[in-house]
Amino acid sequence: MASNQTTEQAPLTGLMALLVRIERLGNKLPHPFWLFGVLSVLLALVSWALSAAGASAPNPTTGKTVTVRSLVSGDGLRMVIDDAVTNYATFPPLGTILVVMLGVAVADRSGMLPAMLRGAVARVPARWLTFTLAFTAMVAHVASDAAYVVLVPLGALAFRAVGRSPMLGAVVAFVSVSAGYDASPLVTPTDAVLAGLTTAAAQTVDPDHVVNPLSNYFFSIGSSLVLAVVITVVTEKVIARRVAAMPEEEEPDAPQTAAAPGDSLTLGADERRGLRHAGWAVLAYVAVIVAAMIPGSSPLRGEGGSVVQSPVLTGIAVVLAVAFLIAGAVYGRAVGTVRGGRDIPDHMAKGLREMAPILVLFFAISQFLAYFKWTGVGEVMAIRGADLLKSAGITGPWAFLGILLVCTVINLLVTSGSAQWALVGPVFVPMFMLLDIPPEVTQAVYRIADSCTNAATPMSAYFVMTLGVVQRYRRSAGIGTLLSLTLPLCLTMLAAWTLLFYAWWALGIPLGPGVPVR
């Protein structure tokens, strides 16, 4: 038995050594807040050097010559001090994510989102459980990081309930949430954050360009379905056999006594009634919006009667917030978690308190991006980079592959999607715009790179959390155990998702409402 275990683990030796080095390197990185502080200092030095050298580049879009300005100057110092508040207050993702989270917080705090996710995997036939859990995780992205906390332990319980390895269920849930993080059949808070950051980057080239949260919606729906199928196939053909081949080990009794009340898959009568009422309420809300948009002269239509440029789509953050608010309030009234008008703002306040870490990070990111734009360093880099790619004959497909490789590697160390996109977006988005590649396409490629390796890096806090859940059912499980189960899924998802994008791009399928792929 021991020899069998050694044989199985041997191929991971080189990979484990690499991961140990990555983990050590990643642990030396400062908190993202300080990382952007350090980058701001480096930007100041780079801008000073480039300005002294007279660095400039002609913008082919505006016809004007962009000259690098030094942050280490009187004008630079005044900008840093005078514009700090404005930089933060006008940071594109800030208002959008806060508005969306007002509604999501009510849906979450009322218990509707956890109940919806539990109900999705309850009473599912055993042969459909893997796909159902994987696709439910794609839906769960609407709950952001809360999806990990709810689905990973529930995935283990669901698999255990049908006589399968609970460890396998935890892995399927974790990989589906983590490695498929930027794919969902619903519009999520992440869509709002990415759209805001992409807009800020795009406007260095085209001040009028706006990327909305629905810009990748069609591609996101297709991705969620394809990834759920890929996860199902690889799990049943590879991962399940890997788990079955592991040496037998007596299962701990901890989960039977330590499981939290919310870990139960069974929905109570009040919860089922609440979900029904919430569903009907949201359907009525959508029906009212659709009916109001039918007249060609409706104020909910855009200029010339446009639906794509209508307030409903351009202001999708408000529409989503109200939908979640209605659903959470109706569900809460049914189950007793919303008893009066005061409970709703209380739930909102508690939800926004959980947003405090990202609001702190946004301050550092907003200042760095403002400096990047003011100095002109990013624009000059993008113009020169685009010229270099053109002269080398590098076209769209090869350029996409470059983003995928660079961001996939960075994602092993910088696991925050918003932080990574804030770092690379200001260069890649303008550079590709100058190659006639729309910002929405660049953002779609980034979604793939930002997601797939999330479940294969110990730098992720949720990797550690999932390992804890797995150890409930297998005491000897370690980083290598979890990695040996997630890595095949991550690599297959990366390959399949990349091929899906290239097929999407080749066929010219719109990425979202009114967003051509090229």
XYZ file of N, CA and C in Angstrom, residues 136-255:
360
model
N -24.084 25.100 -10.553
C -24.559 25.905 -9.428
C -23.454 26.842 -8.950
N -22.218 26.361 -8.981
C -21.085 27.204 -8.587
C -20.935 28.387 -9.541
N -21.222 28.161 -10.830
C -21.166 29.270 -11.788
C -22.227 30.321 -11.447
N -23.404 29.868 -11.057
C -24.458 30.794 -10.625
C -24.039 31.488 -9.334
N -23.348 30.743 -8.465
C -22.968 31.254 -7.146
C -21.984 32.403 -7.212
N -21.377 32.639 -8.384
C -20.434 33.752 -8.504
C -21.103 35.089 -8.215
N -22.428 35.113 -8.294
C -23.138 36.348 -7.975
C -22.949 36.720 -6.510
N -22.617 35.722 -5.693
C -22.392 35.973 -4.262
C -20.937 36.271 -3.953
N -20.106 36.430 -5.000
C -18.674 36.728 -4.845
C -18.004 35.676 -3.961
N -17.172 36.106 -3.024
C -16.391 35.159 -2.223
C -17.246 34.323 -1.276
N -18.481 34.773 -1.010
C -19.369 33.986 -0.150
C -19.681 32.627 -0.778
N -19.524 32.523 -2.106
C -19.789 31.258 -2.787
C -18.885 30.149 -2.261
N -17.629 30.478 -1.951
C -16.707 29.478 -1.406
C -17.227 28.947 -0.072
N -17.590 29.873 0.790
C -17.977 29.525 2.158
C -19.215 28.640 2.172
N -20.137 28.906 1.238
C -21.389 28.149 1.203
C -21.220 26.823 0.466
N -20.634 26.872 -0.723
C -20.676 25.700 -1.606
C -19.656 24.616 -1.311
N -18.456 24.970 -0.850
C -17.428 23.933 -0.643
C -17.882 22.895 0.394
N -18.319 23.308 1.599
C -18.806 22.288 2.542
C -20.088 21.614 2.075
N -20.966 22.356 1.374
C -22.202 21.755 0.886
C -21.931 20.749 -0.229
N -20.913 21.015 -1.051
C -20.545 20.055 -2.083
C -20.114 18.734 -1.475
N -19.347 18.820 -0.383
C -18.922 17.604 0.313
C -20.128 16.839 0.863
N -21.059 17.564 1.461
C -22.249 16.915 2.021
C -23.117 16.298 0.933
N -23.251 16.993 -0.192
C -24.084 16.493 -1.284
C -23.536 15.180 -1.839
N -22.237 15.109 -2.046
C -21.626 13.872 -2.553
C -21.740 12.756 -1.514
N -21.556 13.120 -0.262
C -21.658 12.108 0.789
C -23.069 11.538 0.857
N -24.076 12.407 0.607
C -25.476 11.982 0.700
C -25.836 10.938 -0.345
N -25.121 10.914 -1.485
C -25.418 9.920 -2.527
C -24.389 8.795 -2.529
N -23.610 8.692 -1.456
C -22.674 7.589 -1.315
C -21.359 7.767 -2.034
N -21.012 8.986 -2.395
C -19.741 9.243 -3.056
C -18.788 9.953 -2.095
N -17.533 10.061 -2.479
C -16.532 10.674 -1.610
C -16.839 12.148 -1.358
N -17.015 12.544 -0.098
C -17.252 13.959 0.195
C -16.057 14.828 -0.195
N -14.856 14.250 -0.147
C -13.677 14.989 -0.571
C -13.790 15.386 -2.042
N -14.327 14.486 -2.848
C -14.524 14.766 -4.266
C -15.526 15.910 -4.455
N -16.586 15.922 -3.664
C -17.583 16.985 -3.750
C -17.008 18.340 -3.394
N -16.148 18.369 -2.354
C -15.512 19.626 -1.956
C -14.613 20.151 -3.068
N -13.876 19.253 -3.713
C -12.970 19.646 -4.790
C -13.756 20.184 -5.987
N -14.835 19.504 -6.370
C -15.653 19.959 -7.501
C -16.205 21.353 -7.226
N -16.714 21.569 -6.027
C -17.268 22.885 -5.678
C -16.177 23.946 -5.698
N -15.026 23.645 -5.108
C -13.936 24.611 -5.032
C -13.429 24.994 -6.423
N -13.171 24.000 -7.254
C -12.651 24.283 -8.599
C -13.686 25.039 -9.426
N -14.947 24.675 -9.291
C -16.002 25.327 -10.076
C -16.133 26.801 -9.703
N -16.060 27.097 -8.414
C -16.145 28.491 -7.975
C -14.867 29.232 -8.330
N -13.722 28.609 -8.062
C -12.436 29.286 -8.150
C -11.898 29.373 -9.574
N -11.701 28.231 -10.215
C -11.111 28.226 -11.561
C -12.087 28.722 -12.621
N -13.369 28.769 -12.276
C -14.366 29.317 -13.205
C -14.916 30.641 -12.727
N -14.099 31.380 -11.948
C -14.593 32.553 -11.216
C -15.205 33.627 -12.106
N -14.686 33.820 -13.312
C -15.167 34.905 -14.170
C -16.167 34.433 -15.213
N -16.819 33.292 -14.943
C -17.864 32.791 -15.840
C -19.144 32.609 -15.044
N -20.256 33.121 -15.560
C -21.522 32.975 -14.846
C -22.686 33.254 -15.787
N -23.805 32.544 -15.602
C -24.992 32.861 -16.407
C -25.703 34.114 -15.898
N -25.244 34.650 -14.760
C -25.816 35.874 -14.208
C -24.775 36.989 -14.262
N -25.236 38.219 -14.179
C -24.320 39.349 -14.060
C -23.885 39.437 -12.603
N -22.586 39.518 -12.363
C -22.049 39.450 -11.011
C -21.337 40.747 -10.631
N -21.057 40.939 -9.335
C -20.272 42.112 -8.926
C -18.905 42.192 -9.615
N -18.316 41.028 -9.917
C -17.033 41.019 -10.614
C -17.147 41.671 -11.991
N -18.274 41.450 -12.679
C -18.486 42.081 -13.984
C -18.440 43.602 -13.856
N -19.032 44.107 -12.782
C -19.054 45.551 -12.569
C -17.651 46.092 -12.315
N -16.874 45.374 -11.511
C -15.513 45.821 -11.194
C -14.633 45.810 -12.442
N -14.661 44.697 -13.194
C -13.838 44.603 -14.401
C -14.230 45.661 -15.426
N -15.534 45.888 -15.581
C -15.997 46.880 -16.548
C -15.487 48.272 -16.186
N -15.516 48.604 -14.896
C -15.036 49.912 -14.464
C -13.554 50.091 -14.720
N -12.769 49.059 -14.403
C -11.328 49.137 -14.626
C -10.995 49.189 -16.122
N -11.720 48.425 -16.920
C -11.480 48.431 -18.365
C -11.851 49.777 -18.971
N -12.933 50.371 -18.479
C -13.330 51.705 -18.942
C -12.233 52.725 -18.666
N -11.704 52.686 -17.446
C -10.642 53.626 -17.082
C -9.420 53.454 -17.984
N -9.076 52.222 -18.312
C -7.925 51.959 -19.178
C -8.206 52.381 -20.619
N -9.425 52.101 -21.095
C -9.778 52.416 -22.485
C -9.818 53.914 -22.732
N -10.197 54.658 -21.721
C -10.360 56.107 -21.910
C -9.033 56.850 -22.028
N -7.911 56.160 -21.834
C -6.623 56.801 -22.118
C -6.416 56.946 -23.621
N -7.131 56.120 -24.397
C -7.076 56.202 -25.852
C -8.318 56.878 -26.416
N -9.477 56.472 -25.921
C -10.757 57.026 -26.374
C -11.548 57.495 -25.153
N -11.542 58.803 -24.876
C -12.203 59.332 -23.671
C -13.695 59.042 -23.596
N -14.311 58.702 -24.727
C -15.760 58.469 -24.743
C -16.130 56.991 -24.639
N -15.147 56.129 -24.599
C -15.453 54.691 -24.587
C -15.869 54.239 -23.191
N -16.995 53.551 -23.107
C -17.501 53.032 -21.838
C -17.764 51.538 -21.982
N -17.226 50.771 -21.063
C -17.453 49.320 -21.030
C -18.452 49.043 -19.920
N -19.583 48.429 -20.255
C -20.599 48.177 -19.221
C -20.512 46.741 -18.710
N -21.130 46.451 -17.562
C -21.017 45.114 -16.959
C -21.567 43.976 -17.821
N -22.339 44.305 -18.864
C -22.892 43.267 -19.736
C -22.025 43.025 -20.971
N -20.857 43.649 -21.028
C -20.049 43.613 -22.246
C -19.569 42.205 -22.619
N -19.433 41.321 -21.637
C -19.003 39.933 -21.909
C -20.095 38.919 -21.548
N -21.338 39.374 -21.460
C -22.408 38.532 -20.903
C -22.651 37.270 -21.724
N -22.746 37.387 -23.043
C -22.993 36.203 -23.875
C -21.845 35.200 -23.750
N -20.628 35.717 -23.780
C -19.460 34.846 -23.643
C -19.422 34.198 -22.262
N -19.833 34.928 -21.246
C -19.843 34.404 -19.883
C -20.853 33.271 -19.732
N -22.028 33.442 -20.346
C -23.035 32.368 -20.295
C -22.492 31.109 -20.968
N -21.968 31.264 -22.176
C -21.413 30.114 -22.887
C -20.274 29.460 -22.128
N -19.419 30.294 -21.512
C -18.288 29.764 -20.745
C -18.755 28.943 -19.558
N -19.792 29.414 -18.864
C -20.268 28.695 -17.675
C -20.785 27.308 -18.037
N -21.463 27.198 -19.152
C -21.979 25.895 -19.581
C -20.839 24.961 -20.002
N -19.913 25.487 -20.797
C -18.789 24.663 -21.272
C -17.927 24.214 -20.102
N -17.637 25.112 -19.176
C -16.788 24.761 -18.035
C -17.462 23.731 -17.132
N -18.777 23.856 -16.960
C -19.493 22.875 -16.132
C -19.384 21.481 -16.757
N -19.476 21.409 -18.089
C -19.343 20.123 -18.786
C -17.912 19.594 -18.644
N -16.909 20.466 -18.829
C -15.501 20.056 -18.723
C -15.208 19.532 -17.325
N -15.679 20.246 -16.308
C -15.463 19.819 -14.924
C -16.094 18.453 -14.683
N -17.294 18.255 -15.215
C -17.998 16.976 -15.042
C -17.215 15.832 -15.677
N -16.786 16.019 -16.915
C -16.083 14.954 -17.636
C -14.755 14.615 -16.961
N -13.961 15.645 -16.640
C -12.649 15.389 -16.031
C -12.812 14.787 -14.637
N -13.808 15.237 -13.902
C -14.038 14.683 -12.566
C -14.372 13.199 -12.639
N -15.295 12.842 -13.533
C -15.747 11.453 -13.606
C -14.695 10.535 -14.237
N -13.925 11.047 -15.191
C -12.965 10.207 -15.898
C -11.586 10.162 -15.236
N -11.236 11.223 -14.496
C -9.881 11.288 -13.939
C -9.885 11.441 -12.422
N -10.517 12.489 -11.922
C -10.413 12.824 -10.494
C -11.075 11.767 -9.612
N -12.236 11.274 -10.026
C -12.921 10.249 -9.231
C -12.053 8.998 -9.115
N -11.371 8.623 -10.186
C -10.493 7.453 -10.155
C -9.275 7.719 -9.271
N -8.790 8.952 -9.309
C -7.650 9.324 -8.459
C -8.024 9.193 -6.983
N -9.219 9.656 -6.624
C -9.685 9.558 -5.240
C -9.892 8.099 -4.850
N -10.481 7.312 -5.762
C -10.732 5.903 -5.472
C -9.433 5.122 -5.284
N -8.356 5.562 -5.946
C -7.076 4.859 -5.857
C -6.281 5.231 -4.620
N -6.728 6.247 -3.888
C -5.999 6.646 -2.681
C -6.128 5.574 -1.616
N -5.093 5.386 -0.820
C -5.154 4.391 0.254
C -6.336 4.655 1.170
N -6.984 3.575 1.598
C -8.136 3.743 2.477
C -7.706 4.336 3.804
N -8.604 5.143 4.350
C -8.309 5.803 5.617
C -9.621 5.984 6.360
N -9.619 5.719 7.626
C -10.841 5.853 8.412
C -11.285 7.311 8.416
N -12.545 7.525 8.080
C -13.062 8.894 7.989
C -13.301 9.468 9.373
N -12.839 10.692 9.617
C -13.072 11.326 10.920
C -14.559 11.514 11.166
N -14.915 11.625 12.429
C -16.317 11.842 12.779
C -16.646 13.316 12.913
N -15.644 14.203 12.749
C -15.837 15.634 13.012
C -17.003 16.254 12.257
N -17.171 15.976 10.953
C -18.236 16.648 10.219
C -19.615 16.372 10.774
